[in-house]
XYZ file of C-alpha atoms in Angstrom:
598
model
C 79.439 111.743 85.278
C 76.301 112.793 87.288
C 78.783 113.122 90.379
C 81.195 115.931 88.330
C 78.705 118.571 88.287
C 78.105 118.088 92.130
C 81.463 118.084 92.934
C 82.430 121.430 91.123
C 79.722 123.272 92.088
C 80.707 122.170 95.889
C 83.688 122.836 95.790
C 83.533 126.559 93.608
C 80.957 127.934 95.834
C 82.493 126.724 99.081
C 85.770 128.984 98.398
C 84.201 131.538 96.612
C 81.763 132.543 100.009
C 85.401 132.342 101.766
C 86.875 134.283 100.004
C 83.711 136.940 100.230
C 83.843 136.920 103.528
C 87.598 137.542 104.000
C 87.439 140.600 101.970
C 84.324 141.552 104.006
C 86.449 140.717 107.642
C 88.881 143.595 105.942
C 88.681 146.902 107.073
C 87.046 149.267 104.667
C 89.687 152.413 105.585
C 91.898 150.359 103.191
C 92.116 150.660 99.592
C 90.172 148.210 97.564
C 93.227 146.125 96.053
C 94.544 146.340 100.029
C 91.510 143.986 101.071
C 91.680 142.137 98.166
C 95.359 141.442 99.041
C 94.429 140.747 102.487
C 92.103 138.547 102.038
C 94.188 136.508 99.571
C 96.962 136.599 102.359
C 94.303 135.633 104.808
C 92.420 132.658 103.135
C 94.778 132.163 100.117
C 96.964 129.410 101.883
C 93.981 127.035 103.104
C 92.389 127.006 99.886
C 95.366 126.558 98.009
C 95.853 123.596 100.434
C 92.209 122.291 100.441
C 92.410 122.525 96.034
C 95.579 120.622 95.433
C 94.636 118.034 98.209
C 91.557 117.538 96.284
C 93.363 117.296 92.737
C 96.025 115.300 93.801
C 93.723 113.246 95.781
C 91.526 112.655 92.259
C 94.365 112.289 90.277
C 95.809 109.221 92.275
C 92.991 107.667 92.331
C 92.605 107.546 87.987
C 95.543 104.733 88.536
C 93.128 102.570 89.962
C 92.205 99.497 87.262
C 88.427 100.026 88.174
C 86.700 101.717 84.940
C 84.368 103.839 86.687
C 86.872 105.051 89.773
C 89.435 106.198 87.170
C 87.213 107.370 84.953
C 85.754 109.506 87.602
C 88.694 110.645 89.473
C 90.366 112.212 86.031
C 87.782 114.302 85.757
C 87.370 115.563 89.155
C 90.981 116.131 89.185
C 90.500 118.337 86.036
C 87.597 120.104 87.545
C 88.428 120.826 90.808
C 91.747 122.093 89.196
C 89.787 124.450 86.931
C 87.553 125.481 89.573
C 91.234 126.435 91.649
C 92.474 128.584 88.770
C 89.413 130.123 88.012
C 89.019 131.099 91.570
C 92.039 132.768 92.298
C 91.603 134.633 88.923
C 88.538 135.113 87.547
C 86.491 135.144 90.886
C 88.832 137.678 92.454
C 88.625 140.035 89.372
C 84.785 139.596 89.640
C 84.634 140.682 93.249
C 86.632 143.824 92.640
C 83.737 144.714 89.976
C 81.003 144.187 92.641
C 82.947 145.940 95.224
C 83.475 148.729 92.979
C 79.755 149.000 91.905
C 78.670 148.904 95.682
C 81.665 151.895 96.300
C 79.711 153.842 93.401
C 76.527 153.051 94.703
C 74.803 151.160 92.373
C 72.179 148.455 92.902
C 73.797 145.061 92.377
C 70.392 143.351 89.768
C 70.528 147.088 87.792
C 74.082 148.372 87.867
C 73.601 150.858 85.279
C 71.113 152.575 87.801
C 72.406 154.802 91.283
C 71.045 155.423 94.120
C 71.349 158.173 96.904
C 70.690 156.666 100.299
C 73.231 153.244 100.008
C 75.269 151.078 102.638
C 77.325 153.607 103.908
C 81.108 152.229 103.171
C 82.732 155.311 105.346
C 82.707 153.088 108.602
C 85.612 151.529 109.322
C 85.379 147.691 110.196
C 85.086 148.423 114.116
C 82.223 150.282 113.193
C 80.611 146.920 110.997
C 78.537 145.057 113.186
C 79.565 141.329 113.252
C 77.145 138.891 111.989
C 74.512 136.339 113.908
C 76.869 133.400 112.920
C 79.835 135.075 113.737
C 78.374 136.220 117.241
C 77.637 132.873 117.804
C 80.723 131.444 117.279
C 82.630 133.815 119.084
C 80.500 134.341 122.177
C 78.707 130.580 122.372
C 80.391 128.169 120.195
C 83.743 128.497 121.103
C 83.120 129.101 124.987
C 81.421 125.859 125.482
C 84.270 124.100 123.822
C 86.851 125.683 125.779
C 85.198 123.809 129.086
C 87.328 120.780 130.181
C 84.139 118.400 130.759
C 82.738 119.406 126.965
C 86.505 118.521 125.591
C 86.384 115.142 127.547
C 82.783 114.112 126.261
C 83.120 115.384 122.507
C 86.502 113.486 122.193
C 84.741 110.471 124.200
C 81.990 110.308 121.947
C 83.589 110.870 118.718
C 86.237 107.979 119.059
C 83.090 106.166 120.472
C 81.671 106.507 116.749
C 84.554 106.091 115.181
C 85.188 102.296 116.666
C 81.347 101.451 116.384
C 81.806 102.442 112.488
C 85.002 100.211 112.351
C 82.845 97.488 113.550
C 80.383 97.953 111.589
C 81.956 98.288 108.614
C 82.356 95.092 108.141
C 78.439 94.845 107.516
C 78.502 96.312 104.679
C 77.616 94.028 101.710
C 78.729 94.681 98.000
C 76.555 95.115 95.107
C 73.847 96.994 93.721
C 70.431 96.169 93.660
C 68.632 96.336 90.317
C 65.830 97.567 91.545
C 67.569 100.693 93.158
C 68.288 102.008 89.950
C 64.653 101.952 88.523
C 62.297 105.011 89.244
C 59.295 103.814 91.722
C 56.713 103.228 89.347
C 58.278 100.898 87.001
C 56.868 98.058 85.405
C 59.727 96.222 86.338
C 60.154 96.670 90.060
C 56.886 94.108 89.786
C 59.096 91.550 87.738
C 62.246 91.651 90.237
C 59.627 91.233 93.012
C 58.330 88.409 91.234
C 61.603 86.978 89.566
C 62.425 86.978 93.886
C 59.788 85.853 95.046
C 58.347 82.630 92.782
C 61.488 81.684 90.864
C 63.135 78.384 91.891
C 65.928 78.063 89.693
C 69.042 79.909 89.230
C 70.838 81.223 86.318
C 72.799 78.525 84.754
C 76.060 77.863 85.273
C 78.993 76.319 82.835
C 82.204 74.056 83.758
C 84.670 74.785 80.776
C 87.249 72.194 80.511
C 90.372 73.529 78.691
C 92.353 71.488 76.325
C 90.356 68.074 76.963
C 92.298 65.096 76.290
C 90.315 62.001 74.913
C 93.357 59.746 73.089
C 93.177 56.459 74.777
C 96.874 56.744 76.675
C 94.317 60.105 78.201
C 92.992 59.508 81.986
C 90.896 62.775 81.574
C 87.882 61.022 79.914
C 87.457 58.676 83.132
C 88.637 62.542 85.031
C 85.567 64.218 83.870
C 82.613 61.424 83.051
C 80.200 60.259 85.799
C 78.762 56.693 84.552
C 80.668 53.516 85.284
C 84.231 53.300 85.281
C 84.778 56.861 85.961
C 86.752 57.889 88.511
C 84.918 58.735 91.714
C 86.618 62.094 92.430
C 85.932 63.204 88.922
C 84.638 66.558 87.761
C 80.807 65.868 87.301
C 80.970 63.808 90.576
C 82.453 66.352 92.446
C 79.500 68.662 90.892
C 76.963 66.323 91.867
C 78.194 65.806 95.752
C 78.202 69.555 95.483
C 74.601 70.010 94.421
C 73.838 67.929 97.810
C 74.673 71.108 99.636
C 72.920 74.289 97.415
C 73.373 76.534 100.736
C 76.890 77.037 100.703
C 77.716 75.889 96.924
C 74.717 77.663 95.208
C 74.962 74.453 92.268
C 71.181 73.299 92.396
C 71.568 70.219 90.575
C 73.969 67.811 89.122
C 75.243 69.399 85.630
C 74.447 67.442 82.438
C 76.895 65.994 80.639
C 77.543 65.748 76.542
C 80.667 63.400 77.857
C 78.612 60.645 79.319
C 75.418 61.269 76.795
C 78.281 60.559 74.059
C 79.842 57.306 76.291
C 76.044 55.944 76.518
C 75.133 56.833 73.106
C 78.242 54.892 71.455
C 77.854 51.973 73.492
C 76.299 48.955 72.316
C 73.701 48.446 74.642
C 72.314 51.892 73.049
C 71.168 49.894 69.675
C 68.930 52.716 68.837
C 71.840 55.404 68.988
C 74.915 55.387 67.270
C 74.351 53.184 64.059
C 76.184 53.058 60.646
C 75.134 51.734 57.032
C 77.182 48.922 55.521
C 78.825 51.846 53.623
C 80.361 52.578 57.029
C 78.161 55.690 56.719
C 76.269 57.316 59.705
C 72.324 55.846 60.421
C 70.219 57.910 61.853
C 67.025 55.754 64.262
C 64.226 54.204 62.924
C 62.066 56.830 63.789
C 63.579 59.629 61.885
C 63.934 60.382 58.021
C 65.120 58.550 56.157
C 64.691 55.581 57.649
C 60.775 56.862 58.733
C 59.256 59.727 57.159
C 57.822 62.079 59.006
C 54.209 62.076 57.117
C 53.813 58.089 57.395
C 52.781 58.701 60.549
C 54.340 55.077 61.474
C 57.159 53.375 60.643
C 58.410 49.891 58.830
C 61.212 47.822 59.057
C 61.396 47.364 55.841
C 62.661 50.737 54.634
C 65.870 51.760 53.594
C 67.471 51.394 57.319
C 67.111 47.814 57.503
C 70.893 46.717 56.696
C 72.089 49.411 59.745
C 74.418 48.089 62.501
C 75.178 49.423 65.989
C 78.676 51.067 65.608
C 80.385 48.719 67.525
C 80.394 45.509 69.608
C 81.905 45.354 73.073
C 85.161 43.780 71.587
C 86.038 46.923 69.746
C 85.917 49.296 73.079
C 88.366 49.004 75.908
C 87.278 48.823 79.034
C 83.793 50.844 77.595
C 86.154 53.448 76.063
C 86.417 54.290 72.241
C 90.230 54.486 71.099
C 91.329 58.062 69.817
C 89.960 57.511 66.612
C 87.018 56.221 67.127
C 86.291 58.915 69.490
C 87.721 61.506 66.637
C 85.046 59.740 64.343
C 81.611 59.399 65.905
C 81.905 62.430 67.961
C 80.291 64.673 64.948
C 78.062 62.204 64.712
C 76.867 62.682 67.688
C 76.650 66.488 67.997
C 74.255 66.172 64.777
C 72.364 63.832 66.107
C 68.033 64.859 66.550
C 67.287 62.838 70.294
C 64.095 60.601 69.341
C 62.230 58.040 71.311
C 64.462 55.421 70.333
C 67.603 57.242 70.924
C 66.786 59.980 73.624
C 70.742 60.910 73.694
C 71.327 62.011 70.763
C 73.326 65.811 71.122
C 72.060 67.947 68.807
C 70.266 70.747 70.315
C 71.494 69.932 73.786
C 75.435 69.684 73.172
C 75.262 71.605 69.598
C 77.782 74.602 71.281
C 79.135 73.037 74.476
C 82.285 71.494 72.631
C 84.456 73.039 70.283
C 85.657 70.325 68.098
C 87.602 70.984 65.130
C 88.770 67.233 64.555
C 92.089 67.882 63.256
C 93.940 64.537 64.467
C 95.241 66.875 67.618
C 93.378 64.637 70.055
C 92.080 67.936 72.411
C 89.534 69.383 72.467
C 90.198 73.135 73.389
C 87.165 74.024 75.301
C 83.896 72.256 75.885
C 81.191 72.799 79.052
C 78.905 71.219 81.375
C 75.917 73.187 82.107
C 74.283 73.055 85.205
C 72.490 75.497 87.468
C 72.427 78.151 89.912
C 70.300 77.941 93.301
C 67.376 80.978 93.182
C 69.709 84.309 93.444
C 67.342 86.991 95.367
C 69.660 89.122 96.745
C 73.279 91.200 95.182
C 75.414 89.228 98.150
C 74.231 85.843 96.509
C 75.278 86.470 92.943
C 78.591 87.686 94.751
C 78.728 84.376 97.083
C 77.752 81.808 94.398
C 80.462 83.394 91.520
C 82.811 82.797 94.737
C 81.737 79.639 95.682
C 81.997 78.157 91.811
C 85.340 79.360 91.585
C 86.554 77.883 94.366
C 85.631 74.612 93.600
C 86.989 74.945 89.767
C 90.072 76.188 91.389
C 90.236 72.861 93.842
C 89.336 70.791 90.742
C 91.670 72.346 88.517
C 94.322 71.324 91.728
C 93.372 67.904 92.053
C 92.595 66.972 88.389
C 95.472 68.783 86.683
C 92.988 69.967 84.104
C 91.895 73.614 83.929
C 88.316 74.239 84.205
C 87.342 77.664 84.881
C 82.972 78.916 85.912
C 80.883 80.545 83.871
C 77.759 82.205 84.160
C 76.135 84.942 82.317
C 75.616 87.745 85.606
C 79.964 86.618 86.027
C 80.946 89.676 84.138
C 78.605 92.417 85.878
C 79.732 90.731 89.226
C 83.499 90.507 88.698
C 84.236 93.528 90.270
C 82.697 92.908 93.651
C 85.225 90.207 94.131
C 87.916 92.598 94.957
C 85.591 95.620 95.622
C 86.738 95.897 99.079
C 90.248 95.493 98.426
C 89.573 98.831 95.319
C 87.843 100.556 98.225
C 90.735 100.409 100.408
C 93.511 101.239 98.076
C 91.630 103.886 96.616
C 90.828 105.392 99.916
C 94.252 104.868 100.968
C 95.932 106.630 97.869
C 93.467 109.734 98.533
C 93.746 110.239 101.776
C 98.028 109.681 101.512
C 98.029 111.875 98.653
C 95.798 114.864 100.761
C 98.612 114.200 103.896
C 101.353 114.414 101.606
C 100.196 117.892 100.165
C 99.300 119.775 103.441
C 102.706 118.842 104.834
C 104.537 120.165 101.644
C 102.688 123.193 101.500
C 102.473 123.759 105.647
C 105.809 122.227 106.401
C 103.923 120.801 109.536
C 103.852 117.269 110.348
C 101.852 118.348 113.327
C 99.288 120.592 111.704
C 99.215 117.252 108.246
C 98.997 114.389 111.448
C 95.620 115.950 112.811
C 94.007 116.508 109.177
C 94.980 113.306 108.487
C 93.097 111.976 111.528
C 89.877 113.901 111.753
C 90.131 113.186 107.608
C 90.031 109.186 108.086
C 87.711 109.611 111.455
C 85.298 111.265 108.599
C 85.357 108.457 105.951
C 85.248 105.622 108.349
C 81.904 107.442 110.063
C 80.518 107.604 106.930
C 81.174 103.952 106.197
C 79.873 103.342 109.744
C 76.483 105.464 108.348
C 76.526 102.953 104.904
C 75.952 99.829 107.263
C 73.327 101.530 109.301
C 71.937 102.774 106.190
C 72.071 99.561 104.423
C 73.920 101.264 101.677
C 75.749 98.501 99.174
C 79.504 98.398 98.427
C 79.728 99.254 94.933
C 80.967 101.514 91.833
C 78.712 103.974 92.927
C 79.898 104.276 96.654
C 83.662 103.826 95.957
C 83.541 106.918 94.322
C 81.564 108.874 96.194
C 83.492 107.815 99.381
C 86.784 108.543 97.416
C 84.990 112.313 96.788
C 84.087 112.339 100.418
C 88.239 112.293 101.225
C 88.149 115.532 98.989
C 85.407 117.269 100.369
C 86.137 116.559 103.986
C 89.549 118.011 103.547
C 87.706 121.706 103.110
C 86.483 121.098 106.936
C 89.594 120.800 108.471
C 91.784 122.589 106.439
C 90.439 126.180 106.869
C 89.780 125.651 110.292
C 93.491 123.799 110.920
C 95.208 127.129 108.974
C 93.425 129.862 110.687
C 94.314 128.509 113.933
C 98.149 127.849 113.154
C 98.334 131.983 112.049
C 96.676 133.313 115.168
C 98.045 134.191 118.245
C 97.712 133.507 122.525
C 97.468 130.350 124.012
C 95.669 127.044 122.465
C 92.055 128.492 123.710
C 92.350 131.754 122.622
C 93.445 130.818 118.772
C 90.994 128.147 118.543
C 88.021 130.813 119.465
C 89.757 133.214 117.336
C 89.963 130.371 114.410
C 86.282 129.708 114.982
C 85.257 133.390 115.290
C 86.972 134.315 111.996
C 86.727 131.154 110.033
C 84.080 128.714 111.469
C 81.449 131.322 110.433
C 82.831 130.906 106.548
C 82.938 127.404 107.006
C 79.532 126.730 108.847
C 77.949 129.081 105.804
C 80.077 128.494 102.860
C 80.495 125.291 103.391
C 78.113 123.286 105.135
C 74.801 125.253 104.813
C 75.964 125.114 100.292
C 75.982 121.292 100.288
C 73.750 121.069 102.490
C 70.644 122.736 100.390
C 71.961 121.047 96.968
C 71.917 117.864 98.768
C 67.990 118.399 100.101
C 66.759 118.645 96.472
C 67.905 115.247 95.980
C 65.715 113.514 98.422
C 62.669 114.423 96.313
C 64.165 112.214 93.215
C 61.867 109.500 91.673
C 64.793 106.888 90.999
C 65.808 105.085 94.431
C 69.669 105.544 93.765
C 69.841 108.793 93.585
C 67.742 109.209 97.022
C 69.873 106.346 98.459
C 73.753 107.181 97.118
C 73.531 110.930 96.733
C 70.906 112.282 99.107
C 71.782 110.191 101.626
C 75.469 109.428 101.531
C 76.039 113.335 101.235
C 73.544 114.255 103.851
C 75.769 112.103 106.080
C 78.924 113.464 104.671
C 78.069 117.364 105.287
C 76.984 116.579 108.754
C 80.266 114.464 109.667
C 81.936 116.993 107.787
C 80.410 119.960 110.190
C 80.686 118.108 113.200
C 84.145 116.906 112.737
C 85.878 120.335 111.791
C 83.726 122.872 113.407
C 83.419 120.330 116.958
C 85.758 117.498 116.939
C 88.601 119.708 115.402
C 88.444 122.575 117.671
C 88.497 120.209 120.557
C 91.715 118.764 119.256
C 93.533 121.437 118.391
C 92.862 123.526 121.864
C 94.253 120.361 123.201
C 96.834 118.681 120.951
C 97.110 121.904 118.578
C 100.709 122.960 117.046
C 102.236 126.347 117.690
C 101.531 129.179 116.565
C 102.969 130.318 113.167
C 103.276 133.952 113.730
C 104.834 133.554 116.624
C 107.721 131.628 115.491
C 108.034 133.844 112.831
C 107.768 136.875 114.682
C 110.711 135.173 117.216
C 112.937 134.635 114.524
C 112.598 138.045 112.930
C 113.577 139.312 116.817
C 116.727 137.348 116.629
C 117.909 138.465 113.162
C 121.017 140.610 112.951
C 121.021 144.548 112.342
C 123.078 145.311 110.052
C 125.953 148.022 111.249
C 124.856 151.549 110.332
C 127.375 153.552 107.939
């Protein structure tokens, strides 16, 4: 939402000072509504083109399942198509005020006041002395980009850029650092520091087992456990060999396990553990109430625990395994168990919400979880890696086991999207810049004219993601979007520029100094030197993400911006430019019939 306001007033003021100075370029021996409709005729096309390239380039994008990109791009679609309309309507009516008040003579901050000696508005325009920045493009700019050896080296060292930036691209790591969006002198940059630099344990992690069965014809008890007579490819000892290796598995130790805590506290060697009355009741250890109270302060055999048994003798297990009842049985018991110093296994506390058991004679168990932990997480990429690396091996487990088991951790659901953030980049990028190449060749009818916008357009993004991983600039929510906004704004740099030269006339030199004497002026002022003083202000922000994804990001993206369209583009098209317009039409209204006279 922060973006919105940024993007309309970039986009309104860039076409509003075009539009100025196309009525201004008219020649004041005209009528006012003749300049007006000149200058509409003039600039009208390209910012028609440059608008609906933007709004269709938005709009694609709200298909995208990534909250924040849609989200995002259905507003800009809706305010950059407001910003259109309100342009070509209410702007125009506004400037025919102001022109009108400056014909009458009045002073533009007190209107109701006139004043004698006033801008003269007899001269005709070949009387109007250009401007500095028009000068300059006319008599500098375009002449040193109409030598042969300038053409050669821009075009050398632009595709240069471009293939570094490809290269690097693939530098650039996803996430967002929590620090970034904290202003300087919070409390809690210290603790992130801190957390960094002296914690030694990750966050933990959970194994979910789906639909565990434990009836005795089951071979997913001996599929999961880890104590004797499991198998040795089961899921704790796969978790275990994996904790040997923390670097590339990010699993810092072997997980604990209610499963074997519940084996080992039903087996008869545990005499302490799982006990019953003669009633066939449960018996809680010596040491705990009722069998000691807690203000003896020691404890008899003598109370009322003295008839309990062990649960059962190694005849009524097979093979060290409880049959599906038994298990169905004593597992509640064990979940309310308090651990003790005679019975250190009991699960209450430990296991109370790792296994949802609802005991219904269904033999599963629909989920229950092993928790073990994460290696220290410093940095964005190794949340990313280790959510990676756990799914992976639940996905190989799930394979091999035929049980599904699924990670989870508690950072899993503010990660998620960096799994596939590359792959949203992309597409979105894709759809926008498709959608822009789609427009200018419906509305130009030039594949020619739509092929070279499309290529100084993607040369622009792919610089600026070459600037991100010099930059160090993370691959996230933030960037996606304003990378997918970059597609819109860069289209006002070639567009203008690419339309101006397809309506002028000579050879491919002559139009592009004529394109850059007319319209690299508006652009270099309208559109460039705009964004380019909002975009200062936000370098003096206190919070770190606005300094690093706004001032920075659009810093780079108005100077690729300039660079490509008033440099790069002018290059191209006195090279690889399409014909002229007016020419063709001016050669087909020459072949036309006359009609016979009467």
């Amino acid at each position: 939402m922060e973006v919105i306001p940024f993007l309309v007033l970039a986009v309104g003021v860039d076409n509003m000072c075009i539009l100025v100075n196309a009525v201004k370029r008219q020649s004041l021996e005209l009528p006012l509504e003749g300049r007006i409709s000149n200058a509409l005729v003039e600039v009208g096309p390209s910012i028609t083109l440059a608008s609906l390239s933007e709004v269709l380039a938005f709009a694609v994008g709200s298909f995208i399942p990534m909250p924040a990109c849609r989200v995002f791009s259905m507003f800009a679609a809706l305010a950059v198509l407001l910003d259109f309309l309100l342009q070509v309507t209410a702007f125009v009516a506004l400037i025919v005020f102001d022109f009108r008040r400056t014909e009458d003579k009045r002073v533009d901050c007190f209107p109701c006041m006139k004043i004698s000696s006033y801008t003269n508005s007899d001269k005709g325009i070949d009387q109007r002395k250009p401007g500095l920045l028009t000068r300059y493009m006319k008599e500098i700019h375009a002449p040193i980009l109409s030598l042969w050896g300038v053409k050669i080296a821009v075009i050398c060292v632009f595709v240069a850029f471009a293939l570094a930036s490809i290269a690097l691209c693939t530098r650039i790591q996803p996430g967002l650092e929590q620090k970034i969006v904290l202003p300087r002198d919070s409390y809690l940059q210290g603790y992130f520091n801190n957390v960094s630099e002296y914690l030694r344990i990750g966050p933990p992690l959970y194994f979910v087992v789906k639909n565990y069965n434990y009836s005795s014809e089951s071979r997913h008890t001996n599929q999961l456990c880890s104590i004797s007579q499991c198998d040795s490819d089961s899921l704790l000892n796969e978790i275990a060999r994996a904790s040997l290796t923390p670097e590339s598995s990010y699993i810092a130790k072997p997980a604990a396990s209610w499963l074997d805590d519940f084996l080992v506290w039903i087996s008869p060697e545990a005499f302490g553990c799982c006990r019953k009355f003669t009633n066939g009741a449960y018996c809680p250890p010596d040491d705990q109430p009722p069998c000691c109270s807690s203000s003896d302060g020691f404890c008899s055999l003598g109370g009322v625990c003295k008839d309990c048994t062990t649960c059962f003798h190694h005849s009524d297990l097979r093979n060290g395994r409880p049959s599906t009842t038994q298990f169905e049985e004593k597992l509640p018991w064990f979940l309310s168990a308090l651990p003790s110093s005679d019975c250190a296994k009991g699960g209450h506390g430990a296991y109370t919400s790792s296994v949802e058991f609802k005991g219904n004679g269904s033999d599963i168990i629909p989920a229950s979880s092993f928790r073990t932990y994460h290696t220290p997480l410093n940095k964005q990429v190794d949340y990313v890696n280790s959510m990676r690396a756990a799914r992976e091996l639940s996905s190989r487990l799930s394979d091999s086991l035929k049980i599904e088991i699924f990670p989870y951790s508690v950072f899993y659901m503010f990660f998620e999207q960096y799994l596939d953030i590359w792959r949203t980049a992309l597409i979105n990028l894709s759809i926008a810049i498709g959608a822009v190449f789609i427009v200018c060749l419906a509305i130009t009818c030039s594949l020619w004219s739509s092929s070279i916008i499309l290529l100084v357009l993607t040369m622009i993004v792919v610089d600026l993601m070459g600037v991100m991983a010099i930059l160090n600039i993370q691959l996230n929510a933030v960037s996606v979007v304003n990378l997918v906004m970059a597609v819109g704004i860069s289209v006002e740099f070639c567009v203008h520029m690419t339309h101006a030269f397809s309506v002028s006339t000579g050879d491919k030199d002559q139009r592009t100094k004529e394109a850059l004497a007319t319209m690299g002026a508006s652009v270099f002022s309208g559109i460039t030197l705009t964004k380019l003083v909002g975009v200062i202000v936000l370098c003096f922000s206190r919070t770190e993400v606005f300094v690093v994804y706004y001032f920075q990001m659009y810093l780079a993206l108005v100077l690729l911006g300039f660079l490509h369209g008033l440099v790069f583009l002018p290059v191209v098209l006195s090279m690889f430019g399409p014909p002229s317009r007016r020419v063709l039409i001016e050669q087909r209204q020459d072949r036309a019939p006359v009609p016979p006279q009467q």
